[in-house]
XYZ file of C-alpha atoms in Angstrom:
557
model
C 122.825 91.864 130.479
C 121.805 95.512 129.724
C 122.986 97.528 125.997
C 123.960 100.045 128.479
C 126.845 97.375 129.861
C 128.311 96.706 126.410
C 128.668 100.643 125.742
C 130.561 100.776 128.735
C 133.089 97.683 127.650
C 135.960 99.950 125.933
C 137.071 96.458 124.592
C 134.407 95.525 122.399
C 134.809 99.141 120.265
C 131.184 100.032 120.052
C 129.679 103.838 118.886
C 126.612 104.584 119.859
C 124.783 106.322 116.825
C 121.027 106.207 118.157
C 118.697 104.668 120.518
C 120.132 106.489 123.642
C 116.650 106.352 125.930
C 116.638 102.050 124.620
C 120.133 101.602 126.809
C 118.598 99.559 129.262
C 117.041 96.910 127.473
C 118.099 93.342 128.566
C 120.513 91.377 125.743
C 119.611 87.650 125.376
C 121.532 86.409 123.325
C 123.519 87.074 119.924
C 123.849 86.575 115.891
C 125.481 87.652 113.177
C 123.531 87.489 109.719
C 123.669 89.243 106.071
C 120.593 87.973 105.417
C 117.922 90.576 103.975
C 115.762 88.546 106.151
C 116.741 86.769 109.674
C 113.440 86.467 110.846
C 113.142 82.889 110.996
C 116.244 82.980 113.199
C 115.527 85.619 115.513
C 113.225 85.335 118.756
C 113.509 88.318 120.946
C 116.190 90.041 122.886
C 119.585 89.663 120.630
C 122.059 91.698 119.567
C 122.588 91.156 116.091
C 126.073 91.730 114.363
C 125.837 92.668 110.281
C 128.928 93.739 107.666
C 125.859 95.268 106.021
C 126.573 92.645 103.058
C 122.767 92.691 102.555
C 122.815 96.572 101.832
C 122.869 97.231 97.623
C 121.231 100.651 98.570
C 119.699 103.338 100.445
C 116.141 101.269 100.146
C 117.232 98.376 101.767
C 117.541 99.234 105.102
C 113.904 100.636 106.569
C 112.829 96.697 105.506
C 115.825 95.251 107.393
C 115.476 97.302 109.857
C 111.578 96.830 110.289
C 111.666 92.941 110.435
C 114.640 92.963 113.148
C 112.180 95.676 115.299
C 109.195 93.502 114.479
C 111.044 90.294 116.172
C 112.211 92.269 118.759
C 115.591 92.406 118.847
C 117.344 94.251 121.539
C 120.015 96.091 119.429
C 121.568 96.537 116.019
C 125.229 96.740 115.972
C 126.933 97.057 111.777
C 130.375 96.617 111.249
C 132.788 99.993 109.799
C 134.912 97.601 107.919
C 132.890 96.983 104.705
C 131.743 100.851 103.993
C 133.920 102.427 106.414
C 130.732 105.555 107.947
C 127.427 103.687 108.992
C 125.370 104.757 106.183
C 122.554 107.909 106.894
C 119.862 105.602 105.559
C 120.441 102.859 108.084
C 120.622 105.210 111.262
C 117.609 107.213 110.572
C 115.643 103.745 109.863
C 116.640 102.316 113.182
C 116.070 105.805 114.775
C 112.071 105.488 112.928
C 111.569 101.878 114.659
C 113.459 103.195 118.078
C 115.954 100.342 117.667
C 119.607 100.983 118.960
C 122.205 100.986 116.728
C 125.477 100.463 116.970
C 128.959 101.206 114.559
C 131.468 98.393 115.481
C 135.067 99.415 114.955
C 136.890 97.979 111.886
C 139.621 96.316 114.217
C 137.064 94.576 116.126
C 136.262 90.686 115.183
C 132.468 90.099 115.597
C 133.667 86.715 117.089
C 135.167 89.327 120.442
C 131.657 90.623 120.738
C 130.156 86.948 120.104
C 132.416 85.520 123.076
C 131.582 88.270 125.227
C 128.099 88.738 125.367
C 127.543 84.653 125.646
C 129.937 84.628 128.199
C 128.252 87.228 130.184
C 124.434 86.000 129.461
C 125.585 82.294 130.040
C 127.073 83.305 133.586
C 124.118 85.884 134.406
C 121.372 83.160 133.797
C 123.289 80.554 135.987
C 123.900 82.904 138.802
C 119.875 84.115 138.145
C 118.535 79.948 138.557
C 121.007 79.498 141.592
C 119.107 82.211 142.938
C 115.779 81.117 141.867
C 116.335 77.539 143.200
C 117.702 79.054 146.469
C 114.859 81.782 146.899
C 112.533 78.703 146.142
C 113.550 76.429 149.212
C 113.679 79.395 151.412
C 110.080 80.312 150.437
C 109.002 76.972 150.596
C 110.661 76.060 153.820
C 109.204 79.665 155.925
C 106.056 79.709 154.312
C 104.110 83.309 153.506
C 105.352 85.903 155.317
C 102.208 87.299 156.380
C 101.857 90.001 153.983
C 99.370 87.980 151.365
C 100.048 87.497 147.660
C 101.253 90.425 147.432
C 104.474 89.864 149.505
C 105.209 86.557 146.816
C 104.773 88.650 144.090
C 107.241 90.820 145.323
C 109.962 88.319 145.199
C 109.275 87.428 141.306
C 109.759 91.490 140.781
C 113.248 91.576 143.146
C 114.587 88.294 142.033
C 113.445 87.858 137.912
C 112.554 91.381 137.211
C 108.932 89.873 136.769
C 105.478 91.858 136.471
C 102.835 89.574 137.820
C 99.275 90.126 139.165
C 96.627 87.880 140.709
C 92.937 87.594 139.305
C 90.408 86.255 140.233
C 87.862 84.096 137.625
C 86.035 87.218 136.470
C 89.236 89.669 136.230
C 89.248 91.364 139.512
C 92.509 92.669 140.314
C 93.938 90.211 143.953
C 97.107 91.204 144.294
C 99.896 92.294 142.019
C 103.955 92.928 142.818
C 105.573 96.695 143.626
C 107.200 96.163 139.885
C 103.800 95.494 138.227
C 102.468 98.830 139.558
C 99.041 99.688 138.488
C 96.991 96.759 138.031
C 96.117 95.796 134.603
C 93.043 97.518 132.625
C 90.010 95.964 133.158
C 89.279 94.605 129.882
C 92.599 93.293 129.674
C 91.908 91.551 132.901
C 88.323 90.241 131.806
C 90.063 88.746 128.484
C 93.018 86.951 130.979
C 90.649 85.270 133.111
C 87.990 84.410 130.182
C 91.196 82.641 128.282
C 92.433 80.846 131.867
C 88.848 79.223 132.393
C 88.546 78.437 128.449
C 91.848 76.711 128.522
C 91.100 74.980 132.060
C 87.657 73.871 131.118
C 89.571 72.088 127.605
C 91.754 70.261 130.621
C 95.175 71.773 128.944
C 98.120 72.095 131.569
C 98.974 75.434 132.415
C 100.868 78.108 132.146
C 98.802 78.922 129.375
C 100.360 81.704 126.742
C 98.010 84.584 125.729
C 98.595 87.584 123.625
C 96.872 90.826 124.146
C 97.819 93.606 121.347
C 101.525 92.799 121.601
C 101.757 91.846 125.222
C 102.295 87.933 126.228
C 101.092 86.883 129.462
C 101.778 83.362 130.728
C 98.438 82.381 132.625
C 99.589 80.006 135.859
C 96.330 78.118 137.607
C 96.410 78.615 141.370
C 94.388 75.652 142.651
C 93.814 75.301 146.145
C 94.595 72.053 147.682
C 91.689 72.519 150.206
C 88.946 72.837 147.786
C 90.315 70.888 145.143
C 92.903 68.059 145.996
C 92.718 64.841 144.432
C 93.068 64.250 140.547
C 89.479 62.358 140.566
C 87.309 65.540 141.360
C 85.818 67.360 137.784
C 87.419 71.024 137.309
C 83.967 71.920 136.847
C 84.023 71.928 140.057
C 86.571 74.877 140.948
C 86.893 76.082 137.398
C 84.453 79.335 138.142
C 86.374 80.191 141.665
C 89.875 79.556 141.232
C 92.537 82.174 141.174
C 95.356 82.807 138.518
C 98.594 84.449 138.060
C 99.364 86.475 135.715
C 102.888 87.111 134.760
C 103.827 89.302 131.654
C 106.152 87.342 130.041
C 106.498 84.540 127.795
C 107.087 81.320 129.783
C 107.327 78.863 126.483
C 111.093 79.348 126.496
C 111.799 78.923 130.156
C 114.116 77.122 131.849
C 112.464 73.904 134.064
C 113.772 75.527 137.248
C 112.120 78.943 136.575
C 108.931 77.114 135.971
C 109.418 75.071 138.915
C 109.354 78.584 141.129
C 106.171 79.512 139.430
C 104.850 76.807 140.253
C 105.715 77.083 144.268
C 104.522 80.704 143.952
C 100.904 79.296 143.154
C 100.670 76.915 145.732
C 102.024 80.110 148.121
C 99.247 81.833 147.080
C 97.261 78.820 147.357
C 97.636 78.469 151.321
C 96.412 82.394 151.026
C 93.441 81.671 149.067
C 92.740 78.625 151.441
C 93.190 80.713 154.765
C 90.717 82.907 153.143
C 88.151 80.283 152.796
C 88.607 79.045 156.217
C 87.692 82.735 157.250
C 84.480 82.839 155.496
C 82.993 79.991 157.989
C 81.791 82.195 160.332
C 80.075 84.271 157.859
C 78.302 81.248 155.900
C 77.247 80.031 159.169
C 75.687 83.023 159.737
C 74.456 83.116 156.475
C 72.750 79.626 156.700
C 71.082 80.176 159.940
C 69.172 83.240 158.984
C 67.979 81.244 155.630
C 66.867 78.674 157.941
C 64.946 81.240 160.065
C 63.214 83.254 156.963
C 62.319 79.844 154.651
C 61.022 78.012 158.258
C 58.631 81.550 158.718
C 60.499 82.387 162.312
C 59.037 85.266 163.816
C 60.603 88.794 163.052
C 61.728 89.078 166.163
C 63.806 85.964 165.824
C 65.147 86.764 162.509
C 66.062 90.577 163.738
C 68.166 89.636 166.306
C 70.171 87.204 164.345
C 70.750 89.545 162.147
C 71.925 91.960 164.955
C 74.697 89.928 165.219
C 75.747 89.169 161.473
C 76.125 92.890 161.079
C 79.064 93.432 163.322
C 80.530 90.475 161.573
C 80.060 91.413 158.239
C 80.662 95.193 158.804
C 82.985 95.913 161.695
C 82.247 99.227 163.383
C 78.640 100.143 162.060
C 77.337 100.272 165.311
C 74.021 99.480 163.704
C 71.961 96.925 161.597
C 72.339 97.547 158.144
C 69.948 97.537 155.131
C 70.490 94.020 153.353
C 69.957 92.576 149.567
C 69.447 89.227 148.463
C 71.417 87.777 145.521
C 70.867 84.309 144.426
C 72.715 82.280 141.873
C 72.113 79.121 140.084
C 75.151 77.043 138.320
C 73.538 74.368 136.359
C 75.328 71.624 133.943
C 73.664 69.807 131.428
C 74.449 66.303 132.456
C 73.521 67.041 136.018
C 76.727 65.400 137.493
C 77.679 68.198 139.824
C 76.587 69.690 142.347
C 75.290 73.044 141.813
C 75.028 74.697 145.102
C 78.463 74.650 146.139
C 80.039 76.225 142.835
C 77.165 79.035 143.086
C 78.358 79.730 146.952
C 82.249 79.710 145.935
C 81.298 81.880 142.989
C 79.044 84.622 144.868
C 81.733 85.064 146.893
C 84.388 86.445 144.036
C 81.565 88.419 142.374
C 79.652 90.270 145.174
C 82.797 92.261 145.533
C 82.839 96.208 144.372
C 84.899 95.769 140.871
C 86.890 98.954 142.002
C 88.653 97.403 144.994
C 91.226 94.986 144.863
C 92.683 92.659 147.389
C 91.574 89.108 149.363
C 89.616 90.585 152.056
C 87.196 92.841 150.569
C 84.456 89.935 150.437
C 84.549 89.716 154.242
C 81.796 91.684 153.759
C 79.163 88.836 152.433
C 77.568 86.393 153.745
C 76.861 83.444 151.366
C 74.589 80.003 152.332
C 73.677 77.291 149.643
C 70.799 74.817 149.947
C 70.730 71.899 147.055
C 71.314 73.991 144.201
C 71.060 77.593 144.792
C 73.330 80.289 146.569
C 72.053 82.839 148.525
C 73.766 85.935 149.081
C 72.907 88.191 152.140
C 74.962 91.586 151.162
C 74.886 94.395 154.031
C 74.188 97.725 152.795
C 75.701 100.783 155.165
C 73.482 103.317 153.707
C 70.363 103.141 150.978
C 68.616 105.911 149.251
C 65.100 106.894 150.372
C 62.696 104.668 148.415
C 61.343 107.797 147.559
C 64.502 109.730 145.907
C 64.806 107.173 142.739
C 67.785 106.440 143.215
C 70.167 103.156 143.205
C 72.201 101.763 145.644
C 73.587 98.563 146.150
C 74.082 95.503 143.740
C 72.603 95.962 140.234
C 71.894 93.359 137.991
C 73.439 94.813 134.903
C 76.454 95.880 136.465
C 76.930 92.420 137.720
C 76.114 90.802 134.584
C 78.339 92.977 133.061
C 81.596 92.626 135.336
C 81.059 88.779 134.714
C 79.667 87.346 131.500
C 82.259 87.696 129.187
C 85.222 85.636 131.575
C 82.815 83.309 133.163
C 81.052 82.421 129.782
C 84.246 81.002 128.560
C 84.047 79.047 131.886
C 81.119 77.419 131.336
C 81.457 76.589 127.895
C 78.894 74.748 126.249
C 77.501 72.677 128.776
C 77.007 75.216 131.993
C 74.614 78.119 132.924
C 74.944 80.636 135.447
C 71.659 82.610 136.378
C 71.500 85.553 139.195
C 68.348 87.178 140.692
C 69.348 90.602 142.579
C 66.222 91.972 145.270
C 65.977 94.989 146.144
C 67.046 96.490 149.572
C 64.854 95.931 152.696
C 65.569 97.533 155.820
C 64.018 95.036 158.539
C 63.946 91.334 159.251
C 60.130 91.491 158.064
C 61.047 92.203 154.496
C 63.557 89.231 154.222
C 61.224 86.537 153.799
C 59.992 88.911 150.564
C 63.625 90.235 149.745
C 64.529 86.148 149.341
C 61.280 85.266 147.074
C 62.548 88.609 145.056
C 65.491 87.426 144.168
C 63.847 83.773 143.276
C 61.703 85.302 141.089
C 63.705 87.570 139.144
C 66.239 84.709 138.627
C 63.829 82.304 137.278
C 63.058 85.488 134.921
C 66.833 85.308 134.119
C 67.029 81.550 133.949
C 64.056 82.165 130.840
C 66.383 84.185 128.501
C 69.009 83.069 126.484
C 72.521 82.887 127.374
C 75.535 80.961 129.779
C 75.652 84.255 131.791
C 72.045 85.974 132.571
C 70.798 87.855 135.592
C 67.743 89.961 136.374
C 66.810 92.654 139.015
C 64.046 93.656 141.228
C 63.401 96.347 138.571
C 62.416 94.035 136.326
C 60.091 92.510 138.283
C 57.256 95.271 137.840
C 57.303 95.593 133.878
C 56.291 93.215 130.857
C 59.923 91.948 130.855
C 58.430 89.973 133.705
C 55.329 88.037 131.554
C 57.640 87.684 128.162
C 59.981 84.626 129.401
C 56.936 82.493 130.481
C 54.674 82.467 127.468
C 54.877 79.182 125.631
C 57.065 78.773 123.537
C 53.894 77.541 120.868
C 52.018 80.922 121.651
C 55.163 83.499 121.138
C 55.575 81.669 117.800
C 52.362 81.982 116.689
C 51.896 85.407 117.689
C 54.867 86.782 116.311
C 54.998 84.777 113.115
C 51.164 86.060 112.328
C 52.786 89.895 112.720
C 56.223 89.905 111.676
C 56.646 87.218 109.122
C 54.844 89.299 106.642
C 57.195 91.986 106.894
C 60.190 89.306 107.143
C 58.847 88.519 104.040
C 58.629 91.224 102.238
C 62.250 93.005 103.544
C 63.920 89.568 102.143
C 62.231 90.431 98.540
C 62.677 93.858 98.335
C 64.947 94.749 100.880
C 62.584 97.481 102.364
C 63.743 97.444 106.218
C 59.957 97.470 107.348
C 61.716 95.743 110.461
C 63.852 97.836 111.258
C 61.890 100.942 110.808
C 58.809 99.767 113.086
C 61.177 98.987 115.824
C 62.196 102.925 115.317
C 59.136 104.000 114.611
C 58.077 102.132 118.347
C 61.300 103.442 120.313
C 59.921 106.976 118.868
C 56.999 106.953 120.505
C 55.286 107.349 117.008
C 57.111 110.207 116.605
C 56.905 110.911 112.861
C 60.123 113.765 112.975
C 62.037 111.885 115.226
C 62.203 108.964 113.887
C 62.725 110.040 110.273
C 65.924 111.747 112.160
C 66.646 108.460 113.458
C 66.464 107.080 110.174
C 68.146 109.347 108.064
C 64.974 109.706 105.829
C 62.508 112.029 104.444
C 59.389 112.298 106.418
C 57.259 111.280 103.621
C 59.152 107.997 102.807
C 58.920 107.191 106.404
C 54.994 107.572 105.775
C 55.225 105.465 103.221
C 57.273 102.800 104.934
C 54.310 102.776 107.687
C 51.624 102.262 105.466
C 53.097 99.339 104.028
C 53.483 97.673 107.535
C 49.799 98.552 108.586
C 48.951 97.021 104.784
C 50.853 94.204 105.366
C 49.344 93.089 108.730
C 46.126 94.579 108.539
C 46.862 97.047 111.952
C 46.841 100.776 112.411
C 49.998 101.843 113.952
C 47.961 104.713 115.408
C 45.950 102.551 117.425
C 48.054 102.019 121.011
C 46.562 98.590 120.998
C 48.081 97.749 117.707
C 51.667 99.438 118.917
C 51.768 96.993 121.911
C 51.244 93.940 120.029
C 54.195 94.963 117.536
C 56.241 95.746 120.609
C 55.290 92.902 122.275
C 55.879 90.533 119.221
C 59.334 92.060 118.380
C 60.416 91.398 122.257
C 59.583 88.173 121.909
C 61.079 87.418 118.294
């Protein structure tokens, strides 16, 4: 029931004193105390009765007041008969913590307000599970009604005042109710879905409780009976592609039938995700035959009209071949027990997908194959920038890294990797075959740095970055243990940062000004710092051989 329904009961003599804009919080439940402290008796939503027995003084009540706003109680309501006026001190407390309070009329019993407010909780939560039980069968029994997650979502918003939102493993927004409004913020997403694969990867039964600032979520596992019936298969197997709802509310203290709905919503939401999948066949067909084609060498020809018709596929309404990327991905577990390939495709899939759109259908725009255990990823590109403008289009590495290694890190725990090679855009079946080694290549780069979640671009591919990860592991220590030890050394002694200032002194460009700017230090004790190095190790930092082997060593440390 709402505060605002208890104002309105002339019966129950209450005065509203503050906490006017509060009126529509829901009541839960409700005690009585004189306890300084009813903390360890209070969980959330009740209206709490008080003769103000606890009160010796005007300092007492902003700490009453403060623990009953902390455990977020819906309402204060203190009795006239012991002091006759509400005191000042009490009102402007609970007017400093925005908690309602109301004065309860001398000549009314705390026991009428008791009996009234159970009585009309008690009958509002029966009438609320008959509904939920009844909603359930009917939803059940007709199925989706064609409108996607977003339609079920709805009905938790109409029928339990519920905000709720569907993610995918990496955070992106699916689908979310007309109550939950704007979907949630990004990083609050990222943390959801890291915490959902962390707690499915530990083999805990959801929902799963999570707090963000002051929010709870309850974290419900959507698990699609297509892809993952049958209690024998490993969740590593679905962990990194399986959906989750969201709802923002604490589930712990629910009643078995309201859990029960949840429950039915996911598997609703289920038959969407697995409708979904069923739709991508044409496009991983198409995606395996032209890998076929470019790793069997097919002629051009071959491969260019294949591809003539994967574009109107993939991109309805071009009314021309697109440019195309490659992406390939690499899920690898340390005991080798599963599969790779598979979990790579399913995984592609959720991340090739522009983090700013939301929805189930926005990835019917990639075409993913998987041979053993790679994924390969053929993305259509409407437009790319000249080659000659310097400009990016298309899928970056970074950007992809960063949408994903945070939520699926948690996923892989300690035992998984996850490596991604991006290419860079060709324009013709002719550069496929090159587009596809690309992508190899720069993942094997990725595959050499530390890390569950690593990927590596086309960019990359034309620097040092793309010699560092295969020098033996022997040489790199040698090499930078006969440079930089010296000055490890002597910073652990004397605490001199030599370090830290040649890796300035490097990003500088030997810039003596700027990097004394940098530094925060006089010019001259930046001189001095430099000589020490060059003592140290025997090099002249003026010398641009000598600066590449310190940058090379501390890239490699």
């Amino acid at each position: 029931m709402r505060l605002r329904a208890l104002l309105d009961t002339d019966a129950l003599g209450l005065r509203l004193l503050g906490g006017e804009d509060e009126l529509d919080r829901t009541v839960r439940g409700v005690m009585t105390t004189d306890l300084k402290d009813p903390s360890r008796y209070l969980s959330g939503g009740e209206l709490v009765l008080t003769g103000l027995a606890w009160r010796h003084g005007a300092a007492d009540s902003e700490p009453f007041v403060r623990i009953l706003a902390a455990a977020g109680v819906a309402a204060l309501a203190a009795g006239e008969a012991e002091l006759g006026d509400i005191p000042e001190d009490l009102v402007l407390a609970c007017v400093r913590h925005r908690l309602p309070l109301f004065a309860v009329h001398e000549s009314v019993a705390f026991a009428t307000i008791t009996e009234h407010v159970v009585r009309q909780v008690s009958g509002e939560r029966a009438g609320d599970l008959a509904a939920v039980v009844d909603r359930h069968r009917r939803m059940m029994t007709s199925g989706p009604a064609g409108g996607g997650p977003d339609v079920v979502l709805d009905l938790l918003g109409t029928d339990l005042d519920l905000r709720a939102w569907v993610l995918s493993p990496t955070g992106r927004p699916i689908a979310g109710s007309k109550l939950a409004g704007a979907a949630l913020p990004a990083d609050v997403s990222a943390q959801l879905a890291g915490e959902h694969l962390a707690a499915a990867r530990t083999g805990r039964r959801g929902p799963h409780r999570v707090m963000v600032g002051t929010t709870a979520y309850s974290l419900f596992p959507i698990r699609s009976s297509g892809r993952s019936a049958g209690a024998s298969r490993d969740v590593r197997e679905t962990v990194l592609s399986d959906w989750l709802l969201v709802v923002e509310a604490d589930a712990g203290d629910w009643p078995a039938e309201r859990l029960d709905l949840l429950q039915g919503v996911t598997q609703l939401i289920a038959v969407e995700r697995d409708r979904r999948d069923a739709a991508r066949t044409v496009r991983r067909r198409l995606a395996q035959e032209v890998l076929e084609l470019v790793q069997t060498g097919a002629a051009p020809a071959e491969i260019a009209a294949r591809l003539r018709v994967a574009a109107p596929v993939l991109l309805p309404g071009l009314g021309a071949a697109p440019h195309w990327q490659v992406v390939v991905a690499r899920v690898e577990w340390d005991d080798g027990l599963i599969e790779g390939g598979p979990v790579a495709q399913s995984l592609l899939e959720e991340i090739l997908v522009d983090p700013l759109t939301s929805g189930p259908e926005h990835s019917d725009r990639i075409a993913v194959a998987h041979t053993g255990e790679e994924a390969i990823a053929l993305v259509p590109l409407p437009a790319v920038s000249s080659e000659h403008d310097g400009s990016e289009s298309g899928v970056l590495a970074d950007a992809l890294l960063e949408a994903v290694r945070d939520p699926l890190s948690a996923g892989l725990n300690d035992d998984g990797r996850l490596t991604l090679g991006v290419s860079a855009a060709v324009h013709s079946a002719e550069g496929l075959r090159g587009a596809l080694e690309e992508a190899r290549h720069a993942r094997r780069v990725a595959a050499a740095r530390p890390g569950r979640v690593c990927a590596a671009g086309h960019q990359e591919l034309a620097s040092h970055v793309l010699l560092l990860p295969f020098v033996p592991d022997d040489v790199r220590r040698a090499f930078t243990a006969r440079l930089l030890d010296p000055l490890r050394e002597y910073d652990r002694r004397h605490r001199a940062e030599l370090i830290p200032t040649l890796e300035a002194f490097l990003e500088c460009d030997g810039s003596w000004t700027r990097c004394a700017t940098r530094l925060h230090l006089h010019v001259n004790t930046l001189r001095y710092r430099v000589g020490r190095i060059e003592q140290l190790t025997g090099r002249d930092l003026s010398r641009l051989e000598d600066k590449l082997d310190f940058f090379l060593a501390l890239r490699m440390s």
